[in-house]
Short mmCIF file of C-alpha atoms in Angstrom, two decimals:
data_model
loop_
_atom_site.label_atom_id
_atom_site.label_comp_id
_atom_site.label_asym_id
_atom_site.label_seq_id
_atom_site.Cartn_x
_atom_site.Cartn_y
_atom_site.Cartn_z
CA MET E 12 -55.59 -39.12 34.57
CA ASN E 13 -57.66 -41.28 31.30
CA ARG E 14 -59.60 -38.67 29.50
CA GLU E 15 -63.50 -39.71 29.58
CA ARG E 16 -65.13 -40.72 26.46
CA LEU E 17 -68.84 -39.90 25.30
CA GLY E 18 -70.61 -42.92 24.26
CA SER E 19 -72.44 -41.29 20.85
CA ARG E 20 -72.33 -38.73 18.69
CA MET E 21 -76.20 -38.79 19.46
CA GLY E 22 -75.09 -37.84 23.32
CA PHE E 23 -72.67 -34.59 22.20
CA ILE E 24 -75.54 -33.21 20.64
CA MET E 25 -77.92 -33.89 23.53
CA LEU E 26 -74.95 -32.91 26.43
CA SER E 27 -73.96 -29.63 24.33
CA ALA E 28 -77.46 -28.53 23.28
CA GLY E 29 -78.52 -29.11 27.29
CA CYS E 30 -75.92 -27.33 28.45
CA ALA E 31 -77.11 -24.44 26.03
CA ILE E 32 -80.71 -25.10 26.45
CA GLY E 33 -81.70 -23.98 30.14
CA CYS E 34 -82.89 -20.93 31.88
CA GLY E 35 -81.43 -18.40 29.04
CA ASN E 36 -83.91 -20.39 26.32
CA VAL E 37 -87.06 -20.48 28.91
CA TRP E 38 -86.33 -17.90 31.93
CA LYS E 39 -84.51 -14.80 29.97
CA PHE E 40 -85.35 -14.68 26.42
CA PRO E 41 -88.84 -14.37 26.40
CA TRP E 42 -88.68 -12.18 28.98
CA MET E 43 -86.01 -9.97 27.24
CA CYS E 44 -87.50 -10.96 23.90
CA GLY E 45 -90.93 -9.09 26.09
CA SER E 46 -88.82 -6.53 26.76
CA ASN E 47 -87.26 -5.16 23.82
CA GLY E 48 -90.15 -5.56 21.42
CA GLY E 49 -91.07 -9.08 20.76
CA GLY E 50 -90.23 -9.50 16.57
CA SER E 51 -87.86 -6.95 16.64
CA PHE E 52 -85.81 -8.75 19.36
CA MET E 53 -86.63 -12.20 17.79
CA LEU E 54 -84.89 -10.85 14.58
CA VAL E 55 -81.95 -9.76 15.50
CA TYR E 56 -81.32 -12.21 18.31
CA ILE E 57 -81.51 -15.00 15.14
CA LEU E 58 -79.28 -12.46 13.58
CA CYS E 59 -76.73 -12.45 16.36
CA LEU E 60 -76.63 -16.22 16.48
CA ILE E 61 -75.92 -16.94 12.77
CA VAL E 62 -73.08 -14.03 12.16
CA LEU E 63 -71.35 -14.14 16.14
CA GLY E 64 -73.13 -17.58 17.66
CA ILE E 65 -72.10 -19.96 14.75
CA PRO E 66 -68.45 -19.37 14.65
CA ALA E 67 -68.51 -18.42 18.75
CA LEU E 68 -69.18 -22.69 18.59
CA VAL E 69 -67.40 -23.96 16.38
CA LEU E 70 -63.89 -22.09 17.52
CA GLU E 71 -64.96 -23.21 21.46
CA PHE E 72 -65.35 -26.91 20.33
CA SER E 73 -62.13 -26.92 18.19
CA LEU E 74 -60.14 -25.34 21.54
CA GLY E 75 -61.66 -28.32 23.39
CA ARG E 76 -61.31 -31.44 20.95
CA ALA E 77 -57.56 -30.10 19.89
CA ALA E 78 -56.60 -29.65 23.60
CA GLN E 79 -58.15 -32.72 25.30
CA THR E 80 -57.56 -31.44 28.44
CA SER E 81 -60.70 -29.14 30.70
CA PRO E 82 -60.66 -24.89 29.82
CA LEU E 83 -58.16 -24.50 32.41
CA ASN E 84 -55.45 -26.04 30.33
CA MET E 85 -56.41 -25.20 27.23
CA PHE E 86 -54.83 -22.16 26.07
CA SER E 87 -51.58 -23.31 28.07
CA LYS E 88 -51.31 -26.41 26.28
CA LEU E 89 -52.56 -24.90 22.92
CA GLN E 90 -50.27 -21.84 23.14
CA LYS E 91 -47.15 -21.56 21.06
CA PRO E 92 -43.44 -21.51 23.17
CA GLY E 93 -42.96 -18.02 24.84
CA GLN E 94 -46.83 -17.25 24.55
CA LYS E 95 -48.66 -16.50 27.93
CA TRP E 96 -52.46 -17.24 26.99
CA GLY E 97 -52.81 -19.31 29.87
CA GLY E 98 -54.12 -16.91 32.32
CA PHE E 99 -57.30 -17.04 30.45
CA GLY E 100 -58.03 -20.77 31.82
CA TRP E 101 -58.14 -19.32 35.14
CA ILE E 102 -60.99 -16.83 33.71
CA CYS E 103 -63.23 -19.88 32.44
CA LEU E 104 -63.26 -21.52 36.12
CA ILE E 105 -64.14 -18.13 37.53
CA GLY E 106 -66.59 -17.06 34.85
CA ASN E 107 -68.61 -20.99 35.18
CA ILE E 108 -68.27 -20.73 38.98
CA ALA E 109 -70.02 -16.85 38.61
CA LEU E 110 -72.71 -18.50 36.52
CA MET E 111 -74.01 -21.33 39.20
CA ALA E 112 -74.09 -18.42 41.65
CA PHE E 113 -76.99 -17.14 40.15
CA TYR E 114 -78.07 -19.81 37.96
CA THR E 115 -78.81 -22.60 41.04
CA VAL E 116 -80.82 -20.43 42.63
CA VAL E 117 -83.22 -19.84 39.51
CA CYS E 118 -82.94 -23.86 39.19
CA GLY E 119 -84.23 -23.92 42.32
CA TRP E 120 -87.07 -21.34 42.29
CA ILE E 121 -88.09 -23.60 38.86
CA ILE E 122 -88.50 -26.85 41.14
CA TYR E 123 -90.34 -25.29 43.76
CA TYR E 124 -92.89 -23.87 41.24
CA PHE E 125 -92.76 -27.44 39.64
CA THR E 126 -93.61 -28.78 43.28
CA ARG E 127 -96.37 -25.95 44.32
CA PHE E 128 -97.89 -26.98 40.83
CA LEU E 129 -97.65 -31.01 41.28
CA THR E 130 -99.03 -31.00 45.26
CA GLY E 131 -101.70 -28.36 44.25
CA GLN E 132 -100.46 -25.99 46.57
CA ASN E 133 -100.39 -23.42 43.54
CA GLU E 134 -103.16 -20.45 44.18
CA ASP E 135 -101.26 -18.18 46.14
CA LEU E 136 -97.92 -18.78 44.39
CA GLY E 137 -95.83 -15.63 43.97
CA PHE E 138 -92.54 -14.38 42.49
CA VAL E 139 -91.80 -11.54 45.67
CA PRO E 140 -92.78 -14.17 48.47
CA MET E 141 -90.98 -16.94 47.01
CA ILE E 142 -87.33 -14.68 46.67
CA THR E 143 -87.71 -13.06 49.81
CA SER E 144 -88.10 -16.36 51.57
CA PRO E 145 -84.67 -17.83 53.11
CA SER E 146 -85.91 -21.10 53.74
CA VAL E 147 -87.39 -21.61 50.18
CA ASN E 148 -83.95 -20.50 48.80
CA VAL E 149 -82.08 -22.23 50.43
CA ILE E 150 -83.95 -25.94 50.54
CA PHE E 151 -84.28 -25.86 46.84
CA LEU E 152 -80.92 -24.28 45.81
CA PHE E 153 -79.47 -27.02 48.26
CA VAL E 154 -81.26 -30.08 45.98
CA THR E 155 -80.79 -28.51 43.07
CA LEU E 156 -76.95 -28.85 43.55
CA ALA E 157 -77.47 -32.62 45.43
CA VAL E 158 -78.80 -33.64 42.39
CA ALA E 159 -76.58 -32.10 39.92
CA PHE E 160 -73.68 -33.94 41.90
CA ILE E 161 -74.91 -36.80 42.72
CA ILE E 162 -75.58 -37.58 38.77
CA LEU E 163 -71.68 -36.32 38.19
CA SER E 164 -70.29 -38.21 40.84
CA PHE E 165 -71.17 -41.60 38.11
CA ASN E 166 -68.50 -41.85 34.88
CA ILE E 167 -69.96 -39.77 32.15
CA GLN E 168 -71.51 -42.41 30.05
CA GLY E 169 -73.23 -43.66 32.71
CA GLY E 170 -74.04 -40.67 34.92
CA LEU E 171 -74.12 -37.02 32.60
CA GLU E 172 -74.67 -38.77 29.36
CA ARG E 173 -77.65 -41.17 30.39
CA ILE E 174 -79.33 -39.05 32.42
CA THR E 175 -79.33 -35.79 29.52
CA LYS E 176 -80.41 -37.60 26.38
CA TYR E 177 -83.66 -38.58 28.69
CA MET E 178 -83.90 -35.30 29.77
CA MET E 179 -83.61 -33.58 26.90
CA SER E 180 -86.33 -35.89 25.02
CA ILE E 181 -88.80 -35.16 27.31
CA LEU E 182 -87.99 -31.57 27.47
CA LEU E 183 -88.84 -31.45 23.98
CA VAL E 184 -92.14 -33.42 23.87
CA LEU E 185 -93.41 -31.27 26.90
CA MET E 186 -92.45 -28.24 25.33
CA LEU E 187 -94.43 -29.49 21.49
CA VAL E 188 -97.26 -30.08 23.81
CA LEU E 189 -97.65 -26.75 25.67
CA GLY E 190 -97.02 -24.90 22.50
CA ILE E 191 -99.76 -26.89 20.64
CA HIS E 192 -102.27 -26.09 23.43
CA SER E 193 -100.88 -22.14 23.35
CA LEU E 194 -101.94 -21.75 19.97
CA LEU E 195 -105.16 -23.22 20.50
CA LEU E 196 -105.39 -19.87 23.42
CA ASP E 197 -108.29 -17.36 22.16
CA GLY E 198 -104.84 -14.44 22.42
CA ALA E 199 -102.61 -16.88 19.89
CA ALA E 200 -103.01 -14.57 16.89
CA GLU E 201 -102.12 -11.66 18.55
CA GLY E 202 -99.08 -12.85 20.61
CA MET E 203 -97.95 -14.82 17.78
CA THR E 204 -98.19 -11.60 15.63
CA PHE E 205 -96.41 -9.20 18.39
CA TYR E 206 -93.77 -12.32 18.72
CA LEU E 207 -93.21 -12.83 15.38
CA LYS E 208 -93.70 -9.26 13.45
CA PRO E 209 -90.42 -6.85 13.50
CA ASP E 210 -91.14 -3.20 14.41
CA PHE E 211 -88.19 -1.67 12.85
CA SER E 212 -88.44 1.52 14.73
CA LYS E 213 -87.85 -0.44 18.25
CA ILE E 214 -84.63 -1.63 17.11
CA ASP E 215 -81.84 0.31 18.85
CA GLY E 216 -78.35 0.12 20.39
CA SER E 217 -79.75 -1.38 23.49
CA VAL E 218 -81.90 -3.88 21.52
CA VAL E 219 -78.61 -4.76 19.59
CA VAL E 220 -76.34 -4.99 22.88
CA GLY E 221 -79.08 -7.64 24.63
CA ALA E 222 -79.68 -9.35 21.62
CA MET E 223 -75.62 -10.40 21.41
CA ASN E 224 -75.21 -10.95 24.91
CA GLN E 225 -78.45 -13.33 24.74
CA ALA E 226 -77.21 -15.32 22.31
CA PHE E 227 -73.41 -15.86 24.19
CA PHE E 228 -75.80 -16.43 27.26
CA THR E 229 -78.16 -19.36 25.78
CA LEU E 230 -75.07 -20.85 23.86
CA SER E 231 -72.91 -20.80 27.06
CA VAL E 232 -69.77 -19.60 24.76
CA GLY E 233 -66.75 -17.81 26.13
CA MET E 234 -65.82 -19.82 29.25
CA GLY E 235 -65.13 -23.11 28.40
CA SER E 236 -68.92 -24.52 29.00
CA MET E 237 -68.79 -25.96 25.47
CA ALA E 238 -65.12 -26.58 24.98
CA ILE E 239 -65.28 -29.42 28.01
CA PHE E 240 -67.80 -31.10 25.69
CA GLY E 241 -65.13 -31.19 22.82
CA SER E 242 -62.59 -32.68 24.48
CA TYR E 243 -64.52 -35.30 25.32
CA ILE E 244 -65.84 -36.65 21.67
CA ASN E 245 -63.63 -38.48 18.59
CA LYS E 246 -62.60 -36.86 15.55
CA GLU E 247 -65.65 -38.55 12.98
CA ARG E 248 -67.58 -35.49 12.82
CA SER E 249 -66.21 -32.07 11.60
CA LEU E 250 -67.07 -28.84 13.92
CA MET E 251 -69.14 -26.95 11.83
CA GLY E 252 -72.03 -29.24 11.06
CA GLU E 253 -72.13 -30.23 14.87
CA ALA E 254 -72.51 -26.32 15.81
CA ILE E 255 -75.35 -25.81 13.82
CA ASN E 256 -77.13 -28.63 15.11
CA ILE E 257 -76.76 -27.66 18.37
CA ILE E 258 -77.44 -23.83 17.48
CA ALA E 259 -80.85 -25.04 15.67
CA LEU E 260 -81.82 -27.22 18.57
CA ASP E 261 -81.05 -24.58 21.22
CA THR E 262 -83.07 -21.53 19.06
CA LEU E 263 -85.93 -24.02 18.98
CA VAL E 264 -86.41 -24.31 22.44
CA ALA E 265 -86.31 -20.38 22.98
CA PHE E 266 -88.50 -20.24 19.89
CA LEU E 267 -91.42 -22.91 21.70
CA ALA E 268 -90.81 -21.04 25.07
CA GLY E 269 -92.23 -17.79 23.04
CA VAL E 270 -95.00 -19.66 21.63
CA ILE E 271 -96.15 -21.02 25.14
CA ILE E 272 -95.72 -17.95 26.75
CA PHE E 273 -96.89 -15.07 24.19
CA PRO E 274 -100.22 -16.09 23.15
CA ALA E 275 -100.96 -17.14 27.27
CA CYS E 276 -99.79 -13.17 27.95
CA PHE E 277 -102.48 -11.70 25.46
CA THR E 278 -105.14 -14.01 26.29
CA TYR E 279 -104.84 -12.94 29.59
CA ASN E 280 -103.91 -9.41 29.30
CA LEU E 281 -100.94 -9.97 31.27
CA GLU E 282 -97.91 -7.71 30.79
CA VAL E 283 -95.38 -9.18 28.14
CA ASN E 284 -92.48 -6.88 29.79
CA ALA E 285 -92.91 -8.18 33.39
CA GLY E 286 -89.44 -9.03 33.00
CA PRO E 287 -87.74 -11.87 35.67
CA SER E 288 -90.82 -12.46 36.88
CA LEU E 289 -92.20 -13.14 33.69
CA LEU E 290 -92.11 -17.06 34.05
CA PHE E 291 -93.31 -17.10 37.40
CA ASP E 292 -96.07 -14.27 38.05
CA THR E 293 -96.93 -14.32 34.67
CA MET E 294 -97.19 -18.72 33.65
CA ALA E 295 -98.70 -18.78 37.78
CA ALA E 296 -101.65 -16.42 36.91
CA VAL E 297 -102.35 -18.24 33.24
CA PHE E 298 -102.51 -21.55 34.57
CA ASN E 299 -104.41 -20.74 37.90
CA ASN E 300 -106.80 -19.07 34.87
CA MET E 301 -107.64 -22.14 32.73
CA SER E 302 -109.36 -25.39 33.24
CA GLY E 303 -107.24 -28.67 33.93
CA GLY E 304 -104.48 -25.52 34.91
CA ARG E 305 -103.01 -27.62 37.69
CA ILE E 306 -101.98 -30.40 35.10
CA TRP E 307 -100.38 -27.58 32.89
CA GLY E 308 -98.86 -25.68 34.80
CA THR E 309 -97.16 -28.94 36.78
CA LEU E 310 -96.12 -30.16 32.81
CA PHE E 311 -94.64 -26.54 32.13
CA PHE E 312 -92.53 -25.99 35.52
CA LEU E 313 -91.39 -29.95 34.91
CA PHE E 314 -90.13 -28.88 31.48
CA MET E 315 -88.61 -25.68 32.96
CA THR E 316 -86.93 -28.25 35.64
CA PHE E 317 -85.34 -30.27 32.94
CA ALA E 318 -84.30 -27.00 30.50
CA ALA E 319 -82.63 -25.33 33.95
CA LEU E 320 -81.15 -29.03 35.64
CA SER E 321 -79.52 -29.73 31.81
CA THR E 322 -76.99 -26.75 32.03
CA VAL E 323 -76.47 -26.52 35.98
CA LEU E 324 -75.15 -30.31 35.09
CA GLY E 325 -73.00 -29.27 32.19
CA VAL E 326 -71.45 -25.93 33.71
CA CYS E 327 -71.26 -28.25 36.87
CA GLU E 328 -69.38 -30.96 34.56
CA ASN E 329 -67.00 -28.23 33.38
CA ILE E 330 -66.15 -27.36 36.87
CA LEU E 331 -65.78 -30.30 38.03
CA ALA E 332 -63.39 -31.60 35.41
CA MET E 333 -61.43 -28.49 35.95
CA VAL E 334 -60.69 -28.93 39.55
CA ARG E 335 -60.23 -32.27 39.15
CA GLU E 336 -57.15 -31.49 36.91
CA LEU E 337 -55.83 -29.08 39.36
CA THR E 338 -56.12 -31.54 43.13
CA GLY E 339 -56.51 -35.08 41.16
CA TRP E 340 -59.17 -35.85 42.65
CA SER E 341 -61.50 -38.83 41.83
CA ARG E 342 -64.94 -37.40 40.53
CA PRO E 343 -66.78 -38.50 44.11
CA LYS E 344 -64.27 -36.30 46.06
CA GLY E 345 -64.84 -33.80 43.71
CA SER E 346 -68.55 -33.93 43.45
CA VAL E 347 -68.89 -33.44 47.16
CA LEU E 348 -66.16 -30.81 47.38
CA CYS E 349 -67.28 -28.13 44.46
CA GLY E 350 -70.81 -29.04 45.70
CA ILE E 351 -70.37 -27.63 48.62
CA GLY E 352 -68.04 -24.40 47.43
CA ILE E 353 -70.86 -23.47 44.82
CA PHE E 354 -73.90 -23.69 47.75
CA LEU E 355 -71.86 -21.34 50.01
CA LEU E 356 -70.86 -19.02 46.90
CA ALA E 357 -74.80 -18.83 45.43
CA LEU E 358 -75.86 -18.08 48.97
CA THR E 359 -74.96 -14.61 48.37
CA THR E 360 -78.42 -15.16 45.52
CA ALA E 361 -79.88 -17.31 47.34
CA LEU E 362 -80.35 -14.83 50.85
CA GLY E 363 -79.55 -12.04 48.43
CA TYR E 364 -83.65 -10.62 48.63
CA SER E 365 -83.99 -11.14 52.46
CA VAL E 366 -80.70 -11.49 54.71
CA PHE E 367 -77.55 -10.39 52.18
CA HIS E 368 -78.82 -6.69 50.60
CA PHE E 369 -76.62 -4.98 47.83
CA GLN E 370 -77.66 -3.06 45.17
CA PRO E 371 -74.31 -3.04 42.91
CA PHE E 372 -76.20 -1.30 40.12
CA ALA E 373 -79.53 0.97 39.95
CA GLU E 374 -82.36 0.80 42.52
CA GLY E 375 -83.84 -2.55 42.71
CA SER E 376 -81.29 -4.74 41.40
CA ALA E 377 -79.16 -7.31 44.15
CA TRP E 378 -76.73 -10.02 43.65
CA LEU E 379 -78.09 -11.95 41.23
CA ASP E 380 -77.56 -8.45 38.54
CA PHE E 381 -74.04 -8.94 39.73
CA TRP E 382 -73.08 -12.26 39.26
CA ASP E 383 -75.01 -11.92 35.99
CA PHE E 384 -73.28 -8.81 35.08
CA ILE E 385 -69.84 -10.48 35.50
CA VAL E 386 -71.01 -13.57 33.32
CA SER E 387 -73.33 -11.91 30.64
CA THR E 388 -72.13 -8.45 30.30
CA ASN E 389 -68.26 -9.41 30.63
CA ILE E 390 -66.89 -12.88 30.59
CA LEU E 391 -69.00 -14.50 27.79
CA PRO E 392 -68.16 -11.78 25.02
CA LEU E 393 -64.76 -11.13 26.07
CA GLY E 394 -64.14 -14.64 26.54
CA THR E 395 -65.38 -15.24 22.69
CA LEU E 396 -63.13 -12.12 21.85
CA VAL E 397 -60.01 -13.14 23.40
CA LEU E 398 -61.48 -17.13 21.46
CA ALA E 399 -61.35 -15.59 18.30
CA LEU E 400 -57.99 -13.60 18.84
CA PHE E 401 -56.47 -16.68 20.00
CA CYS E 402 -57.71 -19.70 17.20
CA CYS E 403 -57.24 -17.17 14.20
CA ASN E 404 -54.31 -15.10 14.93
CA LYS E 405 -50.26 -15.98 14.75
CA PHE E 406 -50.16 -14.85 18.21
CA GLY E 407 -52.33 -17.29 19.12
CA TRP E 408 -52.80 -20.90 18.19
CA GLY E 409 -53.24 -19.68 14.80
CA TRP E 410 -55.57 -20.21 11.89
CA ASP E 411 -54.21 -22.91 10.16
CA ASN E 412 -54.19 -25.06 13.58
CA PHE E 413 -57.64 -24.07 13.89
CA ILE E 414 -58.88 -25.16 10.39
CA LYS E 415 -57.39 -28.05 10.87
CA GLU E 416 -59.13 -29.24 14.22
CA ALA E 417 -62.46 -27.75 12.89
CA ASN E 418 -62.74 -29.59 9.67
CA THR E 419 -61.59 -32.83 10.41
CA GLY E 420 -64.26 -35.72 10.04
CA LYS E 421 -66.95 -36.27 8.13
CA GLY E 422 -70.19 -33.07 8.11
CA LEU E 423 -69.72 -29.61 7.10
CA LYS E 424 -66.56 -27.79 7.19
CA VAL E 425 -65.03 -24.31 7.61
CA ALA E 426 -64.90 -22.47 3.84
CA PRO E 427 -61.84 -20.85 3.53
CA TRP E 428 -64.18 -17.54 2.17
CA MET E 429 -64.87 -17.61 6.18
CA LYS E 430 -62.15 -16.18 7.18
CA PRO E 431 -62.54 -12.51 7.34
CA ILE E 432 -65.49 -13.47 9.20
CA PHE E 433 -63.79 -15.75 12.02
CA GLN E 434 -60.99 -13.34 12.21
CA ILE E 435 -62.38 -9.93 11.71
CA VAL E 436 -65.74 -9.48 11.60
CA LEU E 437 -66.81 -11.68 15.10
CA PRO E 438 -63.97 -9.90 17.28
CA ALA E 439 -64.98 -6.36 15.87
CA LEU E 440 -68.46 -7.00 15.95
CA ILE E 441 -68.08 -8.08 19.71
CA ALA E 442 -65.83 -5.06 21.04
CA PHE E 443 -68.13 -2.88 19.75
CA ILE E 444 -71.14 -3.98 20.79
CA TYR E 445 -69.40 -4.68 24.51
CA ILE E 446 -68.03 -0.50 24.68
CA TYR E 447 -71.65 -0.02 23.12
CA GLY E 448 -72.88 -1.85 25.74
CA MET E 449 -70.77 -0.50 28.57
CA ILE E 450 -71.27 3.23 27.99
CA ASN E 451 -74.64 2.87 28.16
CA PHE E 452 -75.35 0.38 31.04
CA GLN E 453 -77.57 1.62 33.93
CA TRP E 454 -74.69 1.92 36.47
CA LYS E 455 -77.24 3.53 38.78
#
């Protein structure tokens, strides 16, 4: 099978940023930030992105570009004779599928809210009535996957690259408009103080664990979601600069999501620590209380739809690439069968609050929490740990091979002084924070 290519560097940056930018930035980040002290969480999150996120993204892009294959076969292609790293490719496939088992449902919720605001039926919207309605969940899950796999059934330049460039451009414009609008609200100063001023007394182990998991979740690193785009680009640019560009764009969107949400919360006296329903109940209440709220609400959930769909497209492209390498299927055939498979698995989450009751952890947890636990708490940090060990040590691909690939092309390079960060600091920090998180996890 000939390796498909992206048409431009802009396409690569938009596509990689699109995969990173999604519910992690605009749904999960604001409620994680609100629940963990605002500015305190923001500070630790930025540090995690710099110390852990940049190296992890460079590692993943390098692996993909060197292997020129999907994550399923990356490790086995680059490992030395006699090594047994190939099994981690299967964990990448499992991780991507587990992510889509809940992410596609959340994307469906956002599309549902967008349609309700667009059609003027936004007065009686509620998070709990929505998640407990089987028909709403199943219909909008189907819509999400149908849109994604119809786009993916075309070749990568004509389908995924073209659509993502338009979506990301519109998304950034919408966010700037909504952000400026929020900064003009009465509670803007109070909201921005909560959001950006760190309270060091609130920084504890759980905030650090949450910030690390959020950094990996928002960048989609650790399970090959980014490596696939590395395999679609040429060697004109070194990978450190590209990783920084993508993280900067990703962080800008997460930052703007907070700028949109927190001033609105303080203006209308709404809870900033409402958790997963923050985006839905809180923002719907904001728009229903403001003049021109239906228009602002429609724009807000349109931008949310673009953000969520861009990640669904990126991760489903990854799953499709792996399945096609396994089976030799064409894009259209692979799209149909992958779409059906993910739809059936995601029904667990879609019906998890109504038909398929399941409490994996503490009271109130459901299928969504189970899939999120597998992906965010386990596969993403542990996958990044494996990446670091594989790329930076002789018992894997090796530091020299990694550096040669990462630094090929124009742009910022991985400097020799950074070796201890990649080889020692990154894996040690991940291992420590992961173990701490597991010990303190709310199992019951």
